[in-house]
């Protein structure tokens, strides 16, 4: 398993090995001990899966507040996405900064996004399936979001803004200034 910290060192790009032969492939996509060795000791309590039928679907930027704050381990099983994490921990030296990586069924990489970070992605292909493990259960009252194209953050999305497909909820999301004090940096 290859583990690479991104520009936000807590956000990790993880690529499990794939063993291929004429029949197809085998890959161990999650192993609790290997994750602990990589610095991820959280317990996962919920698995989610989404299908986006169109290229340009943006989901995010989302999070949940404590005590339901979620760390996420994200992977793509069909298609590809540009996956993004934004540090929303007030007092963090990287507060408001973002890191992104392409995840695809081809590159087989996963992204670890700790609690205290906003998460979002855009689909780069039609019929893209995303699966992710969460460290806390979904709680609607704790759910928060920030505009995907917020100028305060300045994410470099690889998509034409005119062709983005958004949910009603994401269309109504506030700017990043609303996230002040959602999370605290503990150093």
Coordinates of C-alpha atoms in Angstrom, one line a residue:
X1 CA 0.0 0.0 0.0
X2 CA 1.4 3.3 -1.1
X3 CA 0.6 6.3 1.1
X4 CA 1.3 9.9 0.0
X5 CA 0.5 13.0 2.1
X6 CA -1.0 15.8 -0.1
X7 CA -0.3 19.5 0.4
X8 CA -2.5 19.3 3.6
X9 CA -0.4 16.7 5.3
X10 CA -3.3 15.1 7.2
X11 CA -5.0 14.3 3.8
X12 CA -3.6 11.1 2.4
X13 CA -3.6 9.6 -1.0
X14 CA -3.6 5.8 -0.6
X15 CA -3.1 3.3 -3.4
X16 CA -3.6 -0.3 -2.5
X17 CA -1.8 -2.9 -4.7
X18 CA -3.8 -4.7 -7.4
X19 CA -2.8 -8.1 -8.5
X20 CA -3.9 -8.7 -12.1
X21 CA -3.9 -11.8 -14.3
X22 CA -5.9 -13.1 -17.2
X23 CA -9.0 -13.5 -15.0
X24 CA -9.0 -9.9 -13.8
X25 CA -7.6 -8.5 -10.5
X26 CA -7.6 -8.8 -6.7
X27 CA -7.0 -6.0 -4.3
X28 CA -7.3 -5.6 -0.6
X29 CA -8.9 -2.2 -0.4
X30 CA -9.1 -1.9 3.4
X31 CA -7.0 -3.5 6.2
X32 CA -7.3 -2.1 9.7
X33 CA -3.6 -2.8 10.5
X34 CA -2.3 -1.2 7.3
X35 CA -4.4 1.8 7.9
X36 CA -3.1 2.1 11.5
X37 CA 0.4 1.9 10.1
X38 CA -0.5 4.8 7.8
X39 CA -1.7 6.8 10.7
X40 CA -5.4 6.2 10.3
X41 CA -6.7 4.6 13.6
X42 CA -10.3 5.8 13.4
X43 CA -13.1 3.2 13.4
X44 CA -15.4 3.2 10.3
X45 CA -19.1 2.9 11.1
X46 CA -20.9 3.5 7.9
X47 CA -20.2 2.8 4.2
X48 CA -21.8 5.0 1.5
X49 CA -22.0 4.7 -2.3
X50 CA -23.1 7.3 -4.9
X51 CA -23.7 7.1 -8.6
X52 CA -23.5 10.2 -10.7
X53 CA -24.9 9.7 -14.2
X54 CA -23.5 12.9 -15.7
X55 CA -20.0 14.3 -16.1
X56 CA -19.7 17.5 -14.1
X57 CA -21.8 16.5 -11.1
X58 CA -20.4 18.3 -8.0
X59 CA -21.2 17.0 -4.6
X60 CA -20.0 19.2 -1.8
X61 CA -18.4 20.8 -0.1
X62 CA -19.9 18.9 2.9
X63 CA -19.2 18.1 6.5
X64 CA -20.9 17.2 9.8
X65 CA -20.4 19.0 13.1
X66 CA -19.3 17.3 16.3
X67 CA -20.2 14.9 17.8
X68 CA -21.0 13.5 14.3
X69 CA -17.9 14.9 12.5
X70 CA -16.9 12.4 9.9
X71 CA -13.5 11.2 8.6
X72 CA -13.9 9.7 5.1
X73 CA -12.0 7.1 3.1
X74 CA -13.1 7.7 -0.5
X75 CA -12.5 5.5 -3.6
X76 CA -14.0 5.2 -7.1
X77 CA -15.1 1.9 -8.5
X78 CA -16.3 3.1 -11.8
X79 CA -15.4 6.3 -13.7
X80 CA -13.3 9.1 -12.2
X81 CA -13.6 12.2 -9.9
X82 CA -11.5 15.2 -8.8
X83 CA -11.7 14.8 -5.0
X84 CA -11.1 17.8 -2.7
X85 CA -10.6 18.4 1.0
X86 CA -10.6 21.8 2.7
X87 CA -9.2 22.5 6.1
X88 CA -12.1 24.0 8.2
X89 CA -10.4 23.8 11.6
X90 CA -10.3 27.3 13.1
X91 CA -6.7 28.0 14.3
X92 CA -5.1 25.5 11.9
X93 CA -2.0 26.8 10.1
X94 CA -3.7 25.5 6.9
X95 CA -7.2 26.9 7.6
X96 CA -9.1 27.5 4.4
X97 CA -6.5 25.7 2.2
X98 CA -7.5 22.8 0.0
X99 CA -5.9 19.7 -1.5
X100 CA -7.2 17.6 -4.3
X101 CA -6.4 14.5 -6.2
X102 CA -7.9 12.5 -9.1
X103 CA -9.5 9.2 -8.0
X104 CA -10.5 6.7 -10.6
X105 CA -11.3 3.1 -11.2
X106 CA -8.1 3.0 -13.3
X107 CA -5.6 4.5 -10.8
X108 CA -7.3 2.7 -7.8
X109 CA -6.3 5.4 -5.4
X110 CA -8.2 6.4 -2.3
X111 CA -8.3 9.7 -0.3
X112 CA -8.3 9.9 3.5
X113 CA -10.1 13.1 4.6
X114 CA -10.0 13.5 8.4
X115 CA -12.9 15.0 10.5
X116 CA -12.6 18.8 10.5
X117 CA -12.2 19.0 6.7
X118 CA -14.9 19.8 4.1
X119 CA -15.2 17.3 1.4
X120 CA -16.4 17.5 -2.2
X121 CA -15.9 16.1 -5.6
X122 CA -16.7 16.6 -9.3
X123 CA -17.3 13.7 -11.7
X124 CA -14.9 13.6 -14.7
X125 CA -16.9 10.9 -16.5
X126 CA -20.5 9.8 -16.9
X127 CA -21.8 6.9 -14.7
X128 CA -19.2 7.4 -12.0
X129 CA -19.6 5.4 -8.8
X130 CA -18.0 6.6 -5.5
X131 CA -17.7 4.6 -2.4
X132 CA -16.6 5.9 1.0
X133 CA -16.2 4.7 4.5
X134 CA -17.2 7.2 7.3
X135 CA -16.1 7.4 11.0
X136 CA -19.4 8.7 12.2
X137 CA -23.0 8.0 11.4
X138 CA -25.0 10.4 9.3
X139 CA -26.9 13.0 11.3
X140 CA -29.0 15.5 9.4
X141 CA -29.0 18.2 12.1
X142 CA -25.2 18.2 12.1
X143 CA -24.9 18.4 8.3
X144 CA -23.3 21.6 6.9
X145 CA -22.1 22.7 3.5
X146 CA -20.1 25.4 1.7
X147 CA -20.3 26.6 -1.9
X148 CA -18.2 24.4 -4.2
X149 CA -16.9 27.5 -6.1
X150 CA -16.4 29.8 -3.1
X151 CA -13.8 32.4 -4.0
X152 CA -12.5 32.5 -0.4
X153 CA -11.1 29.0 -0.9
X154 CA -10.3 29.2 -4.6
X155 CA -10.4 25.5 -5.6
X156 CA -9.1 24.9 -9.1
X157 CA -11.9 22.6 -10.3
X158 CA -11.2 20.8 -13.6
X159 CA -14.7 21.6 -14.9
X160 CA -16.4 24.3 -16.8
X161 CA -18.6 26.1 -14.2
X162 CA -21.3 26.5 -16.8
X163 CA -21.6 22.7 -17.1
X164 CA -21.7 21.9 -13.4
X165 CA -24.7 19.8 -12.1
X166 CA -25.6 20.7 -8.5
X167 CA -28.3 19.6 -6.0
X168 CA -30.7 22.3 -4.7
X169 CA -28.9 22.0 -1.3
X170 CA -25.5 22.6 -2.8
X171 CA -26.8 25.5 -4.9
X172 CA -28.0 27.2 -1.6
X173 CA -24.7 26.6 0.3
X174 CA -23.1 29.6 2.0
X175 CA -19.5 30.9 1.5
X176 CA -16.6 29.6 3.6
X177 CA -17.0 32.4 6.1
X178 CA -20.0 30.5 7.5
X179 CA -17.7 27.7 8.5
X180 CA -15.8 29.8 11.1
X181 CA -15.8 27.9 14.4
X182 CA -17.4 24.7 13.0
X183 CA -14.2 22.9 14.0
X184 CA -11.2 23.8 16.2
X185 CA -7.6 22.9 15.5
X186 CA -6.0 21.0 18.4
X187 CA -2.5 20.8 17.1

